[in-house]
mmCIF file of N, CA and C in Angstrom:
data_model
loop_
_atom_site.group_PDB
_atom_site.id
_atom_site.type_symbol
_atom_site.label_atom_id
_atom_site.label_comp_id
_atom_site.label_asym_id
_atom_site.label_seq_id
_atom_site.Cartn_x
_atom_site.Cartn_y
_atom_site.Cartn_z
ATOM 1 N N UNK A 24 7.093 54.838 -52.679
ATOM 2 C CA UNK A 24 7.546 55.728 -51.584
ATOM 3 C C UNK A 24 9.233 54.765 -51.535
ATOM 4 N N UNK A 25 10.125 55.931 -51.382
ATOM 5 C CA UNK A 25 11.680 55.669 -51.244
ATOM 6 C C UNK A 25 11.955 56.449 -50.224
ATOM 7 N N UNK A 26 12.609 55.719 -49.489
ATOM 8 C CA UNK A 26 13.412 56.484 -48.394
ATOM 9 C C UNK A 26 14.929 56.103 -48.221
ATOM 10 N N UNK A 27 15.803 56.846 -48.092
ATOM 11 C CA UNK A 27 17.137 56.586 -48.612
ATOM 12 C C UNK A 27 17.784 57.121 -47.139
ATOM 13 N N UNK A 28 17.444 57.567 -46.017
ATOM 14 C CA UNK A 28 18.485 58.467 -44.952
ATOM 15 C C UNK A 28 19.209 57.455 -44.214
ATOM 16 N N UNK A 29 20.447 57.443 -44.186
ATOM 17 C CA UNK A 29 21.468 56.607 -43.616
ATOM 18 C C UNK A 29 21.210 56.265 -42.001
ATOM 19 N N UNK A 30 20.521 57.309 -41.598
ATOM 20 C CA UNK A 30 20.165 57.591 -40.209
ATOM 21 C C UNK A 30 19.128 56.462 -39.861
ATOM 22 N N UNK A 31 18.137 56.169 -40.996
ATOM 23 C CA UNK A 31 16.776 55.778 -40.475
ATOM 24 C C UNK A 31 15.980 56.556 -39.916
ATOM 25 N N UNK A 32 14.568 56.017 -39.490
ATOM 26 C CA UNK A 32 13.733 56.716 -38.906
ATOM 27 C C UNK A 32 12.548 57.543 -39.702
ATOM 28 N N UNK A 33 12.784 57.101 -41.328
ATOM 29 C CA UNK A 33 11.990 57.568 -42.316
ATOM 30 C C UNK A 33 10.525 56.711 -41.990
ATOM 31 N N UNK A 34 9.375 57.387 -42.018
ATOM 32 C CA UNK A 34 8.267 56.446 -41.592
ATOM 33 C C UNK A 34 7.056 57.010 -42.656
ATOM 34 N N UNK A 35 6.284 55.760 -42.930
ATOM 35 C CA UNK A 35 5.061 56.434 -43.695
ATOM 36 C C UNK A 35 4.027 55.483 -43.198
ATOM 37 N N UNK A 36 2.792 56.178 -42.795
ATOM 38 C CA UNK A 36 1.557 55.257 -42.312
ATOM 39 C C UNK A 36 0.376 55.493 -43.365
ATOM 40 N N UNK A 37 -0.017 54.291 -43.388
ATOM 41 C CA UNK A 37 -1.059 53.859 -44.255
ATOM 42 C C UNK A 37 -2.508 53.432 -43.455
ATOM 43 N N UNK A 38 -3.573 54.111 -43.713
ATOM 44 C CA UNK A 38 -5.129 53.722 -42.963
ATOM 45 C C UNK A 38 -5.648 52.919 -43.791
ATOM 46 N N UNK A 39 -5.861 51.612 -43.431
ATOM 47 C CA UNK A 39 -7.024 50.551 -44.128
ATOM 48 C C UNK A 39 -8.294 50.825 -43.687
ATOM 49 N N UNK A 40 -9.331 51.015 -44.606
ATOM 50 C CA UNK A 40 -10.781 51.037 -44.050
ATOM 51 C C UNK A 40 -11.433 50.158 -45.293
ATOM 52 N N UNK A 41 -11.499 48.714 -44.925
ATOM 53 C CA UNK A 41 -12.202 47.734 -45.483
ATOM 54 C C UNK A 41 -13.220 47.225 -45.225
ATOM 55 N N UNK A 42 -14.074 46.881 -46.003
ATOM 56 C CA UNK A 42 -15.391 46.327 -45.674
ATOM 57 C C UNK A 42 -15.208 45.392 -44.473
ATOM 58 N N UNK A 43 -16.274 45.308 -43.601
ATOM 59 C CA UNK A 43 -16.417 44.502 -42.520
ATOM 60 C C UNK A 43 -17.140 43.412 -42.736
ATOM 61 N N UNK A 44 -16.493 42.509 -43.634
ATOM 62 C CA UNK A 44 -17.310 41.462 -44.292
ATOM 63 C C UNK A 44 -17.137 40.238 -43.540
ATOM 64 N N UNK A 45 -18.048 39.180 -43.288
ATOM 65 C CA UNK A 45 -17.767 38.075 -42.320
ATOM 66 C C UNK A 45 -16.885 37.122 -43.074
ATOM 67 N N UNK A 46 -16.246 36.654 -42.313
ATOM 68 C CA UNK A 46 -15.181 35.480 -42.664
ATOM 69 C C UNK A 46 -15.926 34.197 -42.570
ATOM 70 N N UNK A 47 -16.272 33.411 -43.806
ATOM 71 C CA UNK A 47 -16.886 32.450 -43.506
ATOM 72 C C UNK A 47 -18.305 32.266 -42.705
ATOM 73 N N UNK A 48 -18.803 33.270 -42.984
ATOM 74 C CA UNK A 48 -20.098 33.320 -42.390
ATOM 75 C C UNK A 48 -20.131 33.801 -40.832
ATOM 76 N N UNK A 49 -18.938 34.111 -40.349
ATOM 77 C CA UNK A 49 -18.834 34.706 -39.145
ATOM 78 C C UNK A 49 -17.829 36.205 -38.905
ATOM 79 N N UNK A 50 -18.375 36.955 -37.983
ATOM 80 C CA UNK A 50 -17.382 37.981 -37.749
ATOM 81 C C UNK A 50 -16.232 37.634 -37.082
ATOM 82 N N UNK A 51 -15.288 38.382 -36.800
ATOM 83 C CA UNK A 51 -15.056 39.513 -37.513
ATOM 84 C C UNK A 51 -14.285 39.104 -38.947
ATOM 85 N N UNK A 52 -14.119 40.050 -39.734
ATOM 86 C CA UNK A 52 -13.572 39.994 -41.019
ATOM 87 C C UNK A 52 -12.164 39.603 -40.773
ATOM 88 N N UNK A 53 -11.413 39.345 -41.762
ATOM 89 C CA UNK A 53 -9.870 38.968 -41.982
ATOM 90 C C UNK A 53 -9.464 39.372 -43.067
ATOM 91 N N UNK A 54 -8.331 40.289 -43.258
ATOM 92 C CA UNK A 54 -7.679 40.317 -44.299
ATOM 93 C C UNK A 54 -5.862 40.261 -44.088
ATOM 94 N N UNK A 55 -5.513 39.513 -45.216
ATOM 95 C CA UNK A 55 -3.937 39.295 -45.293
ATOM 96 C C UNK A 55 -3.327 40.724 -45.725
ATOM 97 N N UNK A 56 -2.107 40.972 -45.088
ATOM 98 C CA UNK A 56 -1.623 42.282 -45.471
ATOM 99 C C UNK A 56 -0.658 42.132 -46.258
ATOM 100 N N UNK A 57 -0.446 42.609 -47.611
ATOM 101 C CA UNK A 57 1.249 42.196 -48.201
ATOM 102 C C UNK A 57 1.747 43.605 -48.534
ATOM 103 N N UNK A 58 2.993 43.474 -48.655
ATOM 104 C CA UNK A 58 3.896 44.484 -49.123
ATOM 105 C C UNK A 58 4.860 44.272 -50.074
ATOM 106 N N UNK A 59 4.583 45.001 -51.159
ATOM 107 C CA UNK A 59 5.724 44.755 -52.362
ATOM 108 C C UNK A 59 6.956 45.651 -52.275
ATOM 109 N N UNK A 60 8.185 45.017 -52.157
ATOM 110 C CA UNK A 60 9.225 45.941 -52.205
ATOM 111 C C UNK A 60 10.177 45.712 -53.538
ATOM 112 N N UNK A 61 11.073 46.692 -53.571
ATOM 113 C CA UNK A 61 12.236 46.174 -54.389
ATOM 114 C C UNK A 61 13.343 45.679 -53.422
ATOM 115 N N UNK A 62 13.682 44.624 -54.109
ATOM 116 C CA UNK A 62 14.763 43.797 -53.626
ATOM 117 C C UNK A 62 16.002 43.965 -54.338
ATOM 118 N N UNK A 63 17.129 44.199 -54.025
ATOM 119 C CA UNK A 63 18.315 44.401 -54.743
ATOM 120 C C UNK A 63 19.588 43.928 -53.878
ATOM 121 N N UNK A 64 20.906 43.966 -55.001
ATOM 122 C CA UNK A 64 21.929 43.224 -54.425
ATOM 123 C C UNK A 64 22.928 44.423 -53.622
ATOM 124 N N UNK A 65 22.632 45.596 -53.851
ATOM 125 C CA UNK A 65 23.588 46.855 -53.344
ATOM 126 C C UNK A 65 22.574 48.127 -52.914
ATOM 127 N N UNK A 66 22.973 48.559 -51.897
ATOM 128 C CA UNK A 66 22.388 49.932 -51.461
ATOM 129 C C UNK A 66 20.937 49.789 -50.659
ATOM 130 N N UNK A 67 20.475 48.855 -50.357
ATOM 131 C CA UNK A 67 19.181 48.386 -49.622
ATOM 132 C C UNK A 67 19.176 48.316 -48.149
ATOM 133 N N UNK A 68 18.121 48.930 -47.663
ATOM 134 C CA UNK A 68 18.196 48.867 -46.325
ATOM 135 C C UNK A 68 17.158 47.908 -45.561
ATOM 136 N N UNK A 69 17.081 47.951 -44.101
ATOM 137 C CA UNK A 69 16.151 47.149 -43.364
ATOM 138 C C UNK A 69 15.252 48.166 -42.922
ATOM 139 N N UNK A 70 13.906 47.605 -42.595
ATOM 140 C CA UNK A 70 12.756 48.357 -42.233
ATOM 141 C C UNK A 70 11.880 47.395 -41.154
ATOM 142 N N UNK A 71 10.931 48.025 -40.572
ATOM 143 C CA UNK A 71 9.666 47.259 -39.732
ATOM 144 C C UNK A 71 8.416 47.786 -40.087
ATOM 145 N N UNK A 72 7.724 46.766 -40.362
ATOM 146 C CA UNK A 72 6.283 47.148 -40.544
ATOM 147 C C UNK A 72 5.685 46.717 -39.571
ATOM 148 N N UNK A 73 4.813 47.610 -38.924
ATOM 149 C CA UNK A 73 3.756 47.262 -38.049
ATOM 150 C C UNK A 73 2.293 47.563 -38.521
ATOM 151 N N UNK A 74 1.793 46.313 -38.052
ATOM 152 C CA UNK A 74 0.114 46.360 -38.375
ATOM 153 C C UNK A 74 -0.654 46.556 -37.255
ATOM 154 N N UNK A 75 -1.534 47.592 -36.825
ATOM 155 C CA UNK A 75 -2.265 47.618 -35.911
ATOM 156 C C UNK A 75 -3.802 47.648 -36.540
ATOM 157 N N UNK A 76 -4.542 46.705 -35.813
ATOM 158 C CA UNK A 76 -5.981 46.514 -35.858
ATOM 159 C C UNK A 76 -6.848 47.460 -34.926
ATOM 160 N N UNK A 77 -7.253 48.692 -35.715
ATOM 161 C CA UNK A 77 -7.894 49.450 -34.820
ATOM 162 C C UNK A 77 -9.056 49.243 -33.882
ATOM 163 N N UNK A 78 -9.605 47.844 -34.714
ATOM 164 C CA UNK A 78 -10.750 47.482 -33.979
ATOM 165 C C UNK A 78 -10.436 46.607 -32.408
ATOM 166 N N UNK A 79 -9.331 46.034 -32.741
ATOM 167 C CA UNK A 79 -8.979 44.980 -31.341
ATOM 168 C C UNK A 79 -7.773 45.569 -30.959
ATOM 169 N N UNK A 80 -7.088 46.408 -31.300
ATOM 170 C CA UNK A 80 -5.565 46.919 -30.533
ATOM 171 C C UNK A 80 -4.687 46.198 -30.860
ATOM 172 N N UNK A 81 -4.783 45.016 -31.573
ATOM 173 C CA UNK A 81 -3.799 43.847 -31.840
ATOM 174 C C UNK A 81 -2.714 44.358 -32.654
ATOM 175 N N UNK A 82 -1.444 44.455 -32.462
ATOM 176 C CA UNK A 82 -0.276 44.860 -33.157
ATOM 177 C C UNK A 82 0.491 43.591 -33.655
ATOM 178 N N UNK A 83 0.964 43.691 -34.853
ATOM 179 C CA UNK A 83 1.650 42.783 -35.551
ATOM 180 C C UNK A 83 2.820 43.227 -35.938
ATOM 181 N N UNK A 84 3.944 42.900 -35.778
ATOM 182 C CA UNK A 84 5.212 43.780 -36.444
ATOM 183 C C UNK A 84 6.022 42.580 -37.464
ATOM 184 N N UNK A 85 6.608 42.933 -38.292
ATOM 185 C CA UNK A 85 7.612 42.216 -39.019
ATOM 186 C C UNK A 85 8.570 42.819 -39.625
ATOM 187 N N UNK A 86 9.973 42.332 -39.561
ATOM 188 C CA UNK A 86 11.093 42.874 -39.905
ATOM 189 C C UNK A 86 11.421 42.451 -41.519
ATOM 190 N N UNK A 87 12.122 43.534 -42.099
ATOM 191 C CA UNK A 87 12.155 43.035 -43.724
ATOM 192 C C UNK A 87 13.313 43.762 -44.111
ATOM 193 N N UNK A 88 14.200 43.272 -44.924
ATOM 194 C CA UNK A 88 15.225 43.412 -45.494
ATOM 195 C C UNK A 88 15.428 43.661 -47.250
ATOM 196 N N UNK A 89 15.820 44.866 -47.867
ATOM 197 C CA UNK A 89 15.796 44.844 -48.959
ATOM 198 C C UNK A 89 16.799 44.079 -49.878
ATOM 199 N N UNK A 90 17.918 44.035 -49.136
ATOM 200 C CA UNK A 90 19.348 43.195 -49.540
ATOM 201 C C UNK A 90 18.995 41.986 -49.850
ATOM 202 N N UNK A 91 19.662 41.538 -50.905
ATOM 203 C CA UNK A 91 19.858 40.221 -51.130
ATOM 204 C C UNK A 91 20.854 39.794 -52.167
ATOM 205 N N UNK A 92 21.289 38.619 -52.320
ATOM 206 C CA UNK A 92 22.648 38.283 -53.128
ATOM 207 C C UNK A 92 22.382 38.249 -54.431
ATOM 208 N N UNK A 93 21.436 37.770 -54.952
ATOM 209 C CA UNK A 93 21.416 37.878 -56.523
ATOM 210 C C UNK A 93 21.739 39.062 -57.324
ATOM 211 N N UNK A 94 22.208 39.162 -58.264
ATOM 212 C CA UNK A 94 22.735 40.193 -58.790
ATOM 213 C C UNK A 94 21.641 41.008 -59.951
ATOM 214 N N UNK A 95 20.647 40.974 -59.252
ATOM 215 C CA UNK A 95 19.409 41.678 -60.014
ATOM 216 C C UNK A 95 18.546 42.335 -59.052
ATOM 217 N N UNK A 96 17.757 43.121 -59.643
ATOM 218 C CA UNK A 96 16.888 44.063 -58.761
ATOM 219 C C UNK A 96 15.490 43.409 -59.277
ATOM 220 N N UNK A 97 14.587 43.239 -58.088
ATOM 221 C CA UNK A 97 13.163 42.629 -58.348
ATOM 222 C C UNK A 97 12.184 42.946 -57.413
ATOM 223 N N UNK A 98 10.618 42.954 -57.750
ATOM 224 C CA UNK A 98 9.794 43.196 -56.905
ATOM 225 C C UNK A 98 9.572 41.984 -56.058
ATOM 226 N N UNK A 99 9.563 42.280 -55.004
ATOM 227 C CA UNK A 99 9.070 40.944 -54.090
ATOM 228 C C UNK A 99 8.105 41.336 -53.024
ATOM 229 N N UNK A 100 7.165 40.272 -53.179
ATOM 230 C CA UNK A 100 5.650 40.543 -52.265
ATOM 231 C C UNK A 100 5.952 39.711 -51.203
ATOM 232 N N UNK A 101 5.693 40.459 -50.126
ATOM 233 C CA UNK A 101 5.821 39.824 -48.267
ATOM 234 C C UNK A 101 4.588 39.885 -47.881
ATOM 235 N N UNK A 102 4.321 38.533 -47.410
ATOM 236 C CA UNK A 102 3.111 38.780 -46.501
ATOM 237 C C UNK A 102 3.445 39.238 -45.128
ATOM 238 N N UNK A 103 2.949 40.522 -44.908
ATOM 239 C CA UNK A 103 2.765 40.907 -43.436
ATOM 240 C C UNK A 103 2.122 40.470 -42.274
ATOM 241 N N UNK A 104 0.755 40.143 -42.804
ATOM 242 C CA UNK A 104 -0.298 39.142 -42.330
ATOM 243 C C UNK A 104 -0.823 38.154 -43.260
ATOM 244 N N UNK A 105 -0.856 36.981 -42.715
ATOM 245 C CA UNK A 105 -1.298 35.663 -43.761
ATOM 246 C C UNK A 105 -2.686 35.458 -43.382
ATOM 247 N N UNK A 106 -3.121 34.627 -44.031
ATOM 248 C CA UNK A 106 -4.249 33.992 -43.571
ATOM 249 C C UNK A 106 -4.436 33.196 -42.324
ATOM 250 N N UNK A 107 -3.286 32.732 -41.919
ATOM 251 C CA UNK A 107 -3.093 31.997 -40.629
ATOM 252 C C UNK A 107 -2.888 33.001 -39.182
ATOM 253 N N UNK A 108 -2.837 34.316 -39.714
ATOM 254 C CA UNK A 108 -2.598 35.111 -38.462
ATOM 255 C C UNK A 108 -3.942 35.514 -37.827
ATOM 256 N N UNK A 109 -4.274 34.777 -36.941
ATOM 257 C CA UNK A 109 -5.572 34.852 -36.152
ATOM 258 C C UNK A 109 -5.670 36.468 -35.252
ATOM 259 N N UNK A 110 -6.498 37.255 -35.473
ATOM 260 C CA UNK A 110 -6.632 38.775 -35.085
ATOM 261 C C UNK A 110 -5.727 39.518 -35.672
ATOM 262 N N UNK A 111 -5.706 39.450 -37.224
ATOM 263 C CA UNK A 111 -4.781 40.333 -38.023
ATOM 264 C C UNK A 111 -5.414 41.546 -38.212
ATOM 265 N N UNK A 112 -5.840 41.977 -39.478
ATOM 266 C CA UNK A 112 -6.503 43.065 -39.541
ATOM 267 C C UNK A 112 -8.078 42.792 -39.936
ATOM 268 N N UNK A 113 -8.992 43.488 -39.416
ATOM 269 C CA UNK A 113 -10.453 42.958 -39.458
ATOM 270 C C UNK A 113 -10.899 44.045 -40.384
ATOM 271 N N UNK A 114 -10.293 44.914 -41.030
ATOM 272 C CA UNK A 114 -10.761 45.714 -41.942
ATOM 273 C C UNK A 114 -10.496 47.217 -41.396
ATOM 274 N N UNK A 115 -10.101 47.588 -40.395
ATOM 275 C CA UNK A 115 -9.682 49.119 -40.077
ATOM 276 C C UNK A 115 -8.660 48.735 -39.350
ATOM 277 N N UNK A 116 -7.184 49.073 -40.168
ATOM 278 C CA UNK A 116 -6.078 48.785 -39.343
ATOM 279 C C UNK A 116 -5.092 50.041 -39.979
ATOM 280 N N UNK A 117 -3.875 50.174 -39.316
ATOM 281 C CA UNK A 117 -2.940 50.831 -39.837
ATOM 282 C C UNK A 117 -1.891 50.062 -40.334
ATOM 283 N N UNK A 118 -0.814 50.636 -41.069
ATOM 284 C CA UNK A 118 0.344 50.106 -41.565
ATOM 285 C C UNK A 118 1.448 51.121 -41.555
ATOM 286 N N UNK A 119 2.338 50.758 -40.818
ATOM 287 C CA UNK A 119 3.306 51.755 -40.474
ATOM 288 C C UNK A 119 4.508 51.258 -40.895
ATOM 289 N N UNK A 120 5.511 51.811 -41.831
ATOM 290 C CA UNK A 120 6.651 51.289 -42.020
ATOM 291 C C UNK A 120 7.596 52.450 -41.847
ATOM 292 N N UNK A 121 8.859 51.760 -41.057
ATOM 293 C CA UNK A 121 9.824 52.667 -40.375
ATOM 294 C C UNK A 121 10.983 52.046 -40.709
ATOM 295 N N UNK A 122 11.916 52.812 -41.466
ATOM 296 C CA UNK A 122 13.344 52.357 -41.802
ATOM 297 C C UNK A 122 14.348 52.466 -40.625
ATOM 298 N N UNK A 123 15.135 51.519 -40.663
ATOM 299 C CA UNK A 123 16.223 51.351 -39.836
ATOM 300 C C UNK A 123 17.550 51.905 -40.120
ATOM 301 N N UNK A 124 18.409 52.375 -39.119
ATOM 302 C CA UNK A 124 19.618 52.890 -39.756
ATOM 303 C C UNK A 124 20.406 51.959 -40.530
ATOM 304 N N UNK A 125 21.264 52.410 -41.380
ATOM 305 C CA UNK A 125 22.252 51.631 -42.164
ATOM 306 C C UNK A 125 22.943 50.704 -41.529
ATOM 307 N N UNK A 126 22.966 49.434 -42.034
ATOM 308 C CA UNK A 126 23.783 48.484 -41.414
ATOM 309 C C UNK A 126 25.188 48.765 -41.684
ATOM 310 N N UNK A 127 25.853 48.329 -40.511
ATOM 311 C CA UNK A 127 27.343 48.624 -40.697
ATOM 312 C C UNK A 127 28.058 47.332 -41.771
ATOM 313 N N UNK A 128 28.806 47.977 -42.506
ATOM 314 C CA UNK A 128 29.387 47.237 -43.503
ATOM 315 C C UNK A 128 28.672 47.070 -44.713
ATOM 316 N N UNK A 129 27.379 47.750 -44.943
ATOM 317 C CA UNK A 129 26.832 47.807 -45.986
ATOM 318 C C UNK A 129 26.866 49.340 -46.693
ATOM 319 N N UNK A 130 27.446 49.459 -47.987
ATOM 320 C CA UNK A 130 27.864 50.451 -48.571
ATOM 321 C C UNK A 130 26.968 50.739 -49.624
ATOM 322 N N UNK A 131 26.970 51.974 -50.092
ATOM 323 C CA UNK A 131 26.043 52.389 -51.316
ATOM 324 C C UNK A 131 24.812 52.744 -50.903
ATOM 325 N N UNK A 132 24.439 53.051 -49.679
ATOM 326 C CA UNK A 132 23.011 53.512 -49.366
ATOM 327 C C UNK A 132 22.237 52.669 -48.621
ATOM 328 N N UNK A 133 21.083 53.432 -48.003
ATOM 329 C CA UNK A 133 20.324 52.581 -47.153
ATOM 330 C C UNK A 133 18.612 52.673 -47.897
ATOM 331 N N UNK A 134 18.582 52.216 -49.237
ATOM 332 C CA UNK A 134 17.288 52.349 -49.682
ATOM 333 C C UNK A 134 16.168 51.572 -49.152
ATOM 334 N N UNK A 135 15.165 51.840 -49.174
ATOM 335 C CA UNK A 135 13.872 51.354 -48.675
ATOM 336 C C UNK A 135 13.117 51.769 -49.851
ATOM 337 N N UNK A 136 12.480 50.889 -50.734
ATOM 338 C CA UNK A 136 11.566 51.275 -51.738
ATOM 339 C C UNK A 136 10.212 50.361 -51.626
ATOM 340 N N UNK A 137 9.189 50.993 -51.329
ATOM 341 C CA UNK A 137 7.925 50.242 -51.341
ATOM 342 C C UNK A 137 7.224 50.680 -52.594
ATOM 343 N N UNK A 138 6.406 49.298 -53.273
ATOM 344 C CA UNK A 138 6.016 49.621 -54.437
ATOM 345 C C UNK A 138 4.311 49.651 -54.346
ATOM 346 N N UNK A 139 3.949 48.554 -53.843
ATOM 347 C CA UNK A 139 2.459 48.628 -53.211
ATOM 348 C C UNK A 139 2.023 48.000 -51.902
ATOM 349 N N UNK A 140 1.129 48.061 -51.385
ATOM 350 C CA UNK A 140 0.586 47.737 -50.359
ATOM 351 C C UNK A 140 -0.829 47.038 -50.585
ATOM 352 N N UNK A 141 -1.087 46.122 -50.134
ATOM 353 C CA UNK A 141 -2.452 45.126 -50.623
ATOM 354 C C UNK A 141 -2.997 44.581 -49.477
ATOM 355 N N UNK A 142 -4.468 44.464 -49.363
ATOM 356 C CA UNK A 142 -5.140 43.951 -48.613
ATOM 357 C C UNK A 142 -5.879 42.580 -49.319
ATOM 358 N N UNK A 143 -5.791 41.242 -48.910
ATOM 359 C CA UNK A 143 -6.509 40.334 -49.766
ATOM 360 C C UNK A 143 -7.441 39.585 -48.370
ATOM 361 N N UNK A 144 -8.659 39.449 -48.794
ATOM 362 C CA UNK A 144 -9.557 38.754 -47.684
ATOM 363 C C UNK A 144 -9.012 37.154 -47.606
ATOM 364 N N UNK A 145 -9.268 36.972 -46.274
ATOM 365 C CA UNK A 145 -8.147 35.609 -45.954
ATOM 366 C C UNK A 145 -9.461 34.419 -46.472
ATOM 367 N N UNK A 146 -8.899 33.664 -46.761
ATOM 368 C CA UNK A 146 -9.457 32.218 -47.034
ATOM 369 C C UNK A 146 -10.539 31.831 -46.156
ATOM 370 N N UNK A 147 -11.682 31.391 -46.244
ATOM 371 C CA UNK A 147 -12.541 30.857 -45.084
ATOM 372 C C UNK A 147 -11.886 29.778 -44.426
ATOM 373 N N UNK A 148 -12.034 29.709 -42.899
ATOM 374 C CA UNK A 148 -11.555 28.639 -42.315
ATOM 375 C C UNK A 148 -11.941 27.400 -42.572
ATOM 376 N N UNK A 149 -11.287 26.477 -42.469
ATOM 377 C CA UNK A 149 -11.688 24.854 -42.869
ATOM 378 C C UNK A 149 -12.571 24.487 -42.017
#
């Protein structure tokens, strides 16, 4: 998915329906949500990722930025929810990505490029 509107506000929503497996022998299940994006040195924008668990109603919001200083463009995997996030995604959740307006002083565009969305089972609790 690629968004380029300088005004921001472009949105994509994914609904995840994953097995309601037990975590370490106990419910609820737990999934860490990862989002891979393109990071580059020019023309990249900022965006917000909201994960809402549809079973518990818990929302987690993370701000991300595709711009960085290195003069190369690379794939960047970002943990939106990690193993340590209690009440993360129990298997039935939505992931909403919404672009922000172009940052003042940034020229060459407001690109947000989503490469992959993945959900990984959390590690069993210690």
